[in-house]
Backbone as JSON Lines, residues from 0, in Angstrom:
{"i":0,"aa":"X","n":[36.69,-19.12,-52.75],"ca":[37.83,-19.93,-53.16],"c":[37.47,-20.76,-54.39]}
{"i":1,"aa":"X","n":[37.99,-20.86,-55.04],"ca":[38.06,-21.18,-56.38],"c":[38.49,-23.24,-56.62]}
{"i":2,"aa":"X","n":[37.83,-23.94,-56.88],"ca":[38.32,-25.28,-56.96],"c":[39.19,-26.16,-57.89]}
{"i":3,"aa":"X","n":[39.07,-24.96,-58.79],"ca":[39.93,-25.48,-59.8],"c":[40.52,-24.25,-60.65]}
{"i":4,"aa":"X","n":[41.82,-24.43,-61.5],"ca":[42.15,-23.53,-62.36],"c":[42.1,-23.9,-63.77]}
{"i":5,"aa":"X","n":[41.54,-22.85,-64.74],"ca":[41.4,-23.71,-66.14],"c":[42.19,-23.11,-66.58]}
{"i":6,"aa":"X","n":[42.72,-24.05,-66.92],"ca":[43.93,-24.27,-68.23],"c":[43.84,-23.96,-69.69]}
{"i":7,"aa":"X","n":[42.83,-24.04,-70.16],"ca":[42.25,-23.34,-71.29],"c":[41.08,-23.59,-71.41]}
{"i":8,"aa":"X","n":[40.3,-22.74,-72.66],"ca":[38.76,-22.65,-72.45],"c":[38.85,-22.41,-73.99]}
{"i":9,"aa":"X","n":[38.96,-23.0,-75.07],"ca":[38.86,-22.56,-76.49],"c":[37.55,-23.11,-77.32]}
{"i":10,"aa":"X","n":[37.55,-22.2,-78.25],"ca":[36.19,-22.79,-78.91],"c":[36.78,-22.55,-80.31]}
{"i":11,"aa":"X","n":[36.21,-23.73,-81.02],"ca":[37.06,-24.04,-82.59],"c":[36.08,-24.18,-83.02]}
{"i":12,"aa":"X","n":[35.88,-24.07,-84.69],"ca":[35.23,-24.91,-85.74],"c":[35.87,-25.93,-86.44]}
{"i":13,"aa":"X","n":[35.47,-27.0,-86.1],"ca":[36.82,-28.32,-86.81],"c":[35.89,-28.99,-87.42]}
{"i":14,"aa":"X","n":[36.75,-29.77,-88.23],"ca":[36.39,-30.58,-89.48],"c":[36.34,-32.08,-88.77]}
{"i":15,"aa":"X","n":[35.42,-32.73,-88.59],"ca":[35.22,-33.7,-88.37],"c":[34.86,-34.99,-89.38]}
{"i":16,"aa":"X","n":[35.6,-36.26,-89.85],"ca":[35.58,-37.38,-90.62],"c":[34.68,-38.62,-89.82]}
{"i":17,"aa":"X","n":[33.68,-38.84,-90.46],"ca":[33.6,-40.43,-89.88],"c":[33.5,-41.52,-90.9]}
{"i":18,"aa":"X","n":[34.65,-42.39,-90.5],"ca":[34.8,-43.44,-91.59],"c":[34.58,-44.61,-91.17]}
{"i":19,"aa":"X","n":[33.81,-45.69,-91.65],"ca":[33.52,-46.89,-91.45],"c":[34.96,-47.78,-92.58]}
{"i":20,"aa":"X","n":[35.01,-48.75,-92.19],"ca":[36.04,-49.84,-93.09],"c":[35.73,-51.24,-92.78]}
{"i":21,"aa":"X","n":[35.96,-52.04,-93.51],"ca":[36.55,-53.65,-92.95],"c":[38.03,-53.98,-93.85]}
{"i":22,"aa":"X","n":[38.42,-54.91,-92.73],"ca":[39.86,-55.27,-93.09],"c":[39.1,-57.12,-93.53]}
{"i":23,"aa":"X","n":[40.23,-58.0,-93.84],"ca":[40.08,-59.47,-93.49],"c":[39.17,-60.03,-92.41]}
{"i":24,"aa":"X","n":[39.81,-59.09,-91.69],"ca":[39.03,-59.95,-90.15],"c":[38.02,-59.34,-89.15]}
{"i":25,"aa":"X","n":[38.22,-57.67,-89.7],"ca":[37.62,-56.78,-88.63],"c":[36.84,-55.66,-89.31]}
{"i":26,"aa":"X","n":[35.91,-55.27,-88.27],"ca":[35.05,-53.95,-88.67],"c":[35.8,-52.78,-87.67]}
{"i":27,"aa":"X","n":[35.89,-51.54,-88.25],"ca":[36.35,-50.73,-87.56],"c":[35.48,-49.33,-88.21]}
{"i":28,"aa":"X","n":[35.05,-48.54,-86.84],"ca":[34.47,-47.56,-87.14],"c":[34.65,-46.14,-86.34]}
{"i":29,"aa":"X","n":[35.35,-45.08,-87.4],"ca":[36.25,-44.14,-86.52],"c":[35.59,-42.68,-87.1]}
{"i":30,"aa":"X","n":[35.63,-41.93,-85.9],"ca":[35.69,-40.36,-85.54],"c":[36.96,-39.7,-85.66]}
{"i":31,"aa":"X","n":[37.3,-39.29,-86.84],"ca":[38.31,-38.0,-86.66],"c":[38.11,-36.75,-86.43]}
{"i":32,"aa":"X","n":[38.74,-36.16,-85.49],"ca":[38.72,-34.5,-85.65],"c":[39.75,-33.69,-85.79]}
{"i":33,"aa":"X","n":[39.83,-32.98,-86.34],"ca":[41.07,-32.33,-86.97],"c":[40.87,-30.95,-86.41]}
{"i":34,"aa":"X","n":[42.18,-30.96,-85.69],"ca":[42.3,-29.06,-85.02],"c":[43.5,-28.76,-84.81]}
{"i":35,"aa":"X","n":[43.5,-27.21,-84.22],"ca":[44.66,-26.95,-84.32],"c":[45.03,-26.68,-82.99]}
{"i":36,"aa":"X","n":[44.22,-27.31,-81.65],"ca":[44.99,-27.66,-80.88],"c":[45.72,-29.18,-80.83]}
{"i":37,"aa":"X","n":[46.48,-29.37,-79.34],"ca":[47.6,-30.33,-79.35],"c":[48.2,-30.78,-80.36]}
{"i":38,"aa":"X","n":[49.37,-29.91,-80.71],"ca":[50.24,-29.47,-81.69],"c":[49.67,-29.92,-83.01]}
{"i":39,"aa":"X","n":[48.09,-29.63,-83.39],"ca":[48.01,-29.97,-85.16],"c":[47.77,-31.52,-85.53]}
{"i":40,"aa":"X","n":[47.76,-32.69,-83.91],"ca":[47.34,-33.77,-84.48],"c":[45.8,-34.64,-84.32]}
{"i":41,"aa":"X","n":[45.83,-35.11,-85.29],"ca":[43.85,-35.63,-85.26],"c":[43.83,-36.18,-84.0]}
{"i":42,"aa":"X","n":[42.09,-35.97,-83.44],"ca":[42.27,-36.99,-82.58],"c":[41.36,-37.94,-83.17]}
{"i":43,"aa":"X","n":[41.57,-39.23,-82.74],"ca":[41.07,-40.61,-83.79],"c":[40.58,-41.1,-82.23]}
{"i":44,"aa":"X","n":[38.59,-41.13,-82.25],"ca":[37.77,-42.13,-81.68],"c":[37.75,-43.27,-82.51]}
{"i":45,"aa":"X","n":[37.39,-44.23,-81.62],"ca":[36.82,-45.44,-82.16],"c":[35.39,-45.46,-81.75]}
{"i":46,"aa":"X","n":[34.82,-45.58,-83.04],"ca":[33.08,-46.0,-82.19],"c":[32.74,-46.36,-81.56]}
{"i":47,"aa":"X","n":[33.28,-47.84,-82.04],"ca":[33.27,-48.93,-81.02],"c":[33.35,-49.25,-79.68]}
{"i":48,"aa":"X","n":[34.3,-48.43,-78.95],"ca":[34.66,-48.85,-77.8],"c":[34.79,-48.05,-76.89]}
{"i":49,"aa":"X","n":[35.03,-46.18,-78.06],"ca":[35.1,-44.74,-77.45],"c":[36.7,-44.47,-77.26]}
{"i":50,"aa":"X","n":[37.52,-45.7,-77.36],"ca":[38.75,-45.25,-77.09],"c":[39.47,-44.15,-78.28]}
{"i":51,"aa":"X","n":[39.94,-43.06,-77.0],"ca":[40.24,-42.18,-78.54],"c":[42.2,-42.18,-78.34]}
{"i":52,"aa":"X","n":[42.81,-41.23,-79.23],"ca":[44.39,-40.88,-78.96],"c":[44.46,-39.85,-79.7]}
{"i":53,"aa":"X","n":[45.5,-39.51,-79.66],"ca":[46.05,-38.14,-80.67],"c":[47.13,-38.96,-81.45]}
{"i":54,"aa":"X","n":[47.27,-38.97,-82.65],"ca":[48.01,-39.27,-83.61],"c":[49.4,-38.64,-84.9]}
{"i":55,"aa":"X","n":[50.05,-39.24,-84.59],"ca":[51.11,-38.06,-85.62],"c":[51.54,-39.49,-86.3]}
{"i":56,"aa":"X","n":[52.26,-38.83,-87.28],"ca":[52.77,-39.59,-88.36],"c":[53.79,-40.95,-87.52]}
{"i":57,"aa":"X","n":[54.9,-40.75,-86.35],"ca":[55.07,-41.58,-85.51],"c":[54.76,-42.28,-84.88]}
{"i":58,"aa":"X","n":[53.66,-41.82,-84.49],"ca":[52.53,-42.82,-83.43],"c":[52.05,-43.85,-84.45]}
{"i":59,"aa":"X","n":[51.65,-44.0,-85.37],"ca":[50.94,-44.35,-86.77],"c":[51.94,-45.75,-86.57]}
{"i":60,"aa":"X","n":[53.29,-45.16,-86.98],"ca":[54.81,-46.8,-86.94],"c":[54.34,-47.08,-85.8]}
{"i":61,"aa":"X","n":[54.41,-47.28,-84.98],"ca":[54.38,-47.01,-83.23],"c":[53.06,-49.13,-83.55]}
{"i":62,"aa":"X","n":[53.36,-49.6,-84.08],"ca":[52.5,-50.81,-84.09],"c":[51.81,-51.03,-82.16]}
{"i":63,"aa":"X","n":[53.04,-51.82,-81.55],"ca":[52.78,-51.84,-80.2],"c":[52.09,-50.71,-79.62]}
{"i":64,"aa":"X","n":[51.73,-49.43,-79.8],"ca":[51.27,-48.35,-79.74],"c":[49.91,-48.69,-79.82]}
{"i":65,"aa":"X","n":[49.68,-48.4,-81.22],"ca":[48.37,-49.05,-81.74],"c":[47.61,-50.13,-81.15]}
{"i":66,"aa":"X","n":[48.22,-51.09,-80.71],"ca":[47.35,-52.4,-79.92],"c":[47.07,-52.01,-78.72]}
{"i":67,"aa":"X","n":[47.9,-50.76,-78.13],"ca":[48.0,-50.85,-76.94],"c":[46.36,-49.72,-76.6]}
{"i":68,"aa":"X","n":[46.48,-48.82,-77.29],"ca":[45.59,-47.56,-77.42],"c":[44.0,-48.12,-77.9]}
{"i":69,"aa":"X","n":[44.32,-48.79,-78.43],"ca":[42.65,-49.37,-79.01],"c":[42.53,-51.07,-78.96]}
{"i":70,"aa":"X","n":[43.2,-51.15,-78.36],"ca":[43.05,-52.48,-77.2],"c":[42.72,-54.3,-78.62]}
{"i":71,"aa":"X","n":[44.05,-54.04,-79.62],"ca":[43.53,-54.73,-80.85],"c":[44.43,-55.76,-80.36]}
{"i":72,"aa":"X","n":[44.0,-57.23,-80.24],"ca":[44.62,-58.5,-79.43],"c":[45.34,-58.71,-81.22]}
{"i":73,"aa":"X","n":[45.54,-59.09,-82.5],"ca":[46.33,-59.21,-82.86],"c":[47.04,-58.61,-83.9]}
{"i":74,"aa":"X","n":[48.62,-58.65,-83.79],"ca":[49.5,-57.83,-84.62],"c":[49.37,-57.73,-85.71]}
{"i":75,"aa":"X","n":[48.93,-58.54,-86.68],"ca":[48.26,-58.09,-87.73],"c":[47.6,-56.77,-88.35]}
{"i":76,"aa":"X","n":[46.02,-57.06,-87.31],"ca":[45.57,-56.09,-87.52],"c":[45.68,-54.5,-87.21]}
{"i":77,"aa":"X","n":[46.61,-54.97,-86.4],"ca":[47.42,-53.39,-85.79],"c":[47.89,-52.97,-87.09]}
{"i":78,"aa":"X","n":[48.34,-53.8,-87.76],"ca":[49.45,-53.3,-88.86],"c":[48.58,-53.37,-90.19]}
{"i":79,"aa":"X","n":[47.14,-53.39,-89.98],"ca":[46.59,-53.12,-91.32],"c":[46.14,-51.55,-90.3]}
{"i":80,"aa":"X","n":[45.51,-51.48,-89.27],"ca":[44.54,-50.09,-88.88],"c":[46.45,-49.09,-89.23]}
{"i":81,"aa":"X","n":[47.29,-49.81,-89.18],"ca":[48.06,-48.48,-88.91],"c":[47.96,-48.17,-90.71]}
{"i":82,"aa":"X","n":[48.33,-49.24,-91.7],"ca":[48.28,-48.65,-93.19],"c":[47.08,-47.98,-93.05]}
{"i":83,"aa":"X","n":[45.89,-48.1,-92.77],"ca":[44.42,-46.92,-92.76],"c":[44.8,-45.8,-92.44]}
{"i":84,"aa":"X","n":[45.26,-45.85,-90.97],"ca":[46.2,-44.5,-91.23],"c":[46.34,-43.36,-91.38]}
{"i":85,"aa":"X","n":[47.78,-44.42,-92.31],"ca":[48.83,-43.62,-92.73],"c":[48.1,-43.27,-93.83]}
{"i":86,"aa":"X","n":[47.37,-43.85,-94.87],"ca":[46.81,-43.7,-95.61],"c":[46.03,-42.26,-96.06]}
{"i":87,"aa":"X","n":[44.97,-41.91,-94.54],"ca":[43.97,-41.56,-94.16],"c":[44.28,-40.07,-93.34]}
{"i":88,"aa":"X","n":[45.14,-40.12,-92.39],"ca":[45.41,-39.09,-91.76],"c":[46.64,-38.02,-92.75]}
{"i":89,"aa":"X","n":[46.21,-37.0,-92.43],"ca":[47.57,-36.0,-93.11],"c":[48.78,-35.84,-91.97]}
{"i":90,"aa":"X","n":[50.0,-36.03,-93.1],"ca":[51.51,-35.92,-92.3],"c":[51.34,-34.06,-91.83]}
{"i":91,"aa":"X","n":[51.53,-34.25,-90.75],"ca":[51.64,-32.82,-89.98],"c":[52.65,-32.59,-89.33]}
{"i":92,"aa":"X","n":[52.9,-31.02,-89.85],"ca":[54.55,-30.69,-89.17],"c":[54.09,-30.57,-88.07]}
{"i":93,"aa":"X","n":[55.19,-30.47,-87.06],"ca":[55.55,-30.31,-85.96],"c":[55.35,-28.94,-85.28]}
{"i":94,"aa":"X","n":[54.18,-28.9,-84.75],"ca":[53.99,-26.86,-84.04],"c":[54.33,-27.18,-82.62]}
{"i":95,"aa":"X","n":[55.31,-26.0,-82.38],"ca":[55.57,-25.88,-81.3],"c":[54.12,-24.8,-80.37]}
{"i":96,"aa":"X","n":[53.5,-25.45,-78.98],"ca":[52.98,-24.49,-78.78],"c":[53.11,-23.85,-77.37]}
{"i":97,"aa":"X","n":[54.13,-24.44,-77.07],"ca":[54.71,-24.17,-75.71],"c":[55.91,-23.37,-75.49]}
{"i":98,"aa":"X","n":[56.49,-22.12,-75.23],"ca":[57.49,-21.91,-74.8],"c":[58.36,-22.39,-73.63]}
């Protein structure tokens, strides 16, 4: 009997970014990886803390999003990591990969 069923098993070569920054108030230090699973969007670690997300050009506006995902106590700086970004990440269409 079998304990589990896998859902997928893929193996990629992806392009991985690591960018260090400071804002005014903060150090921030991030892992991107860029693939072409979950529909085409980066996923963005934080060094720091390990918290990661998947990101699209929406999530990015998504401020309350942002504080909420990488745990940033003020609105501000939500709204400078989101200009990094937008800046930083590429706008990606929309792949459907589900029928």
């Amino acid at each position: 009997m079998e304990l589990f069923d896998k859902l997928y098993d893929e193996h990629e070569n992806t392009k991985v970014r690591f960018i260090g920054f400071t804002t005014e108030d903060t150090r921030y230090d991030f892992g991107i990886v860029y693939t072409n699973m979950f529909f085409g969007k980066p996923l963005v670690i934080c060094m720091q803390t390990g918290r990661s997300t998947l990101l699209d050009p929406k999530e990015i506006e998504d401020i309350d999003y942002l504080q909420t995902v990488f745990r940033i106590p003020d609105k501000q700086q939500a709204v400078d990591l989101a200009e990094f970004f937008r800046e930083t990440l590429p706008s990606i269409p929309f792949v459907t990969q589900y029928e």
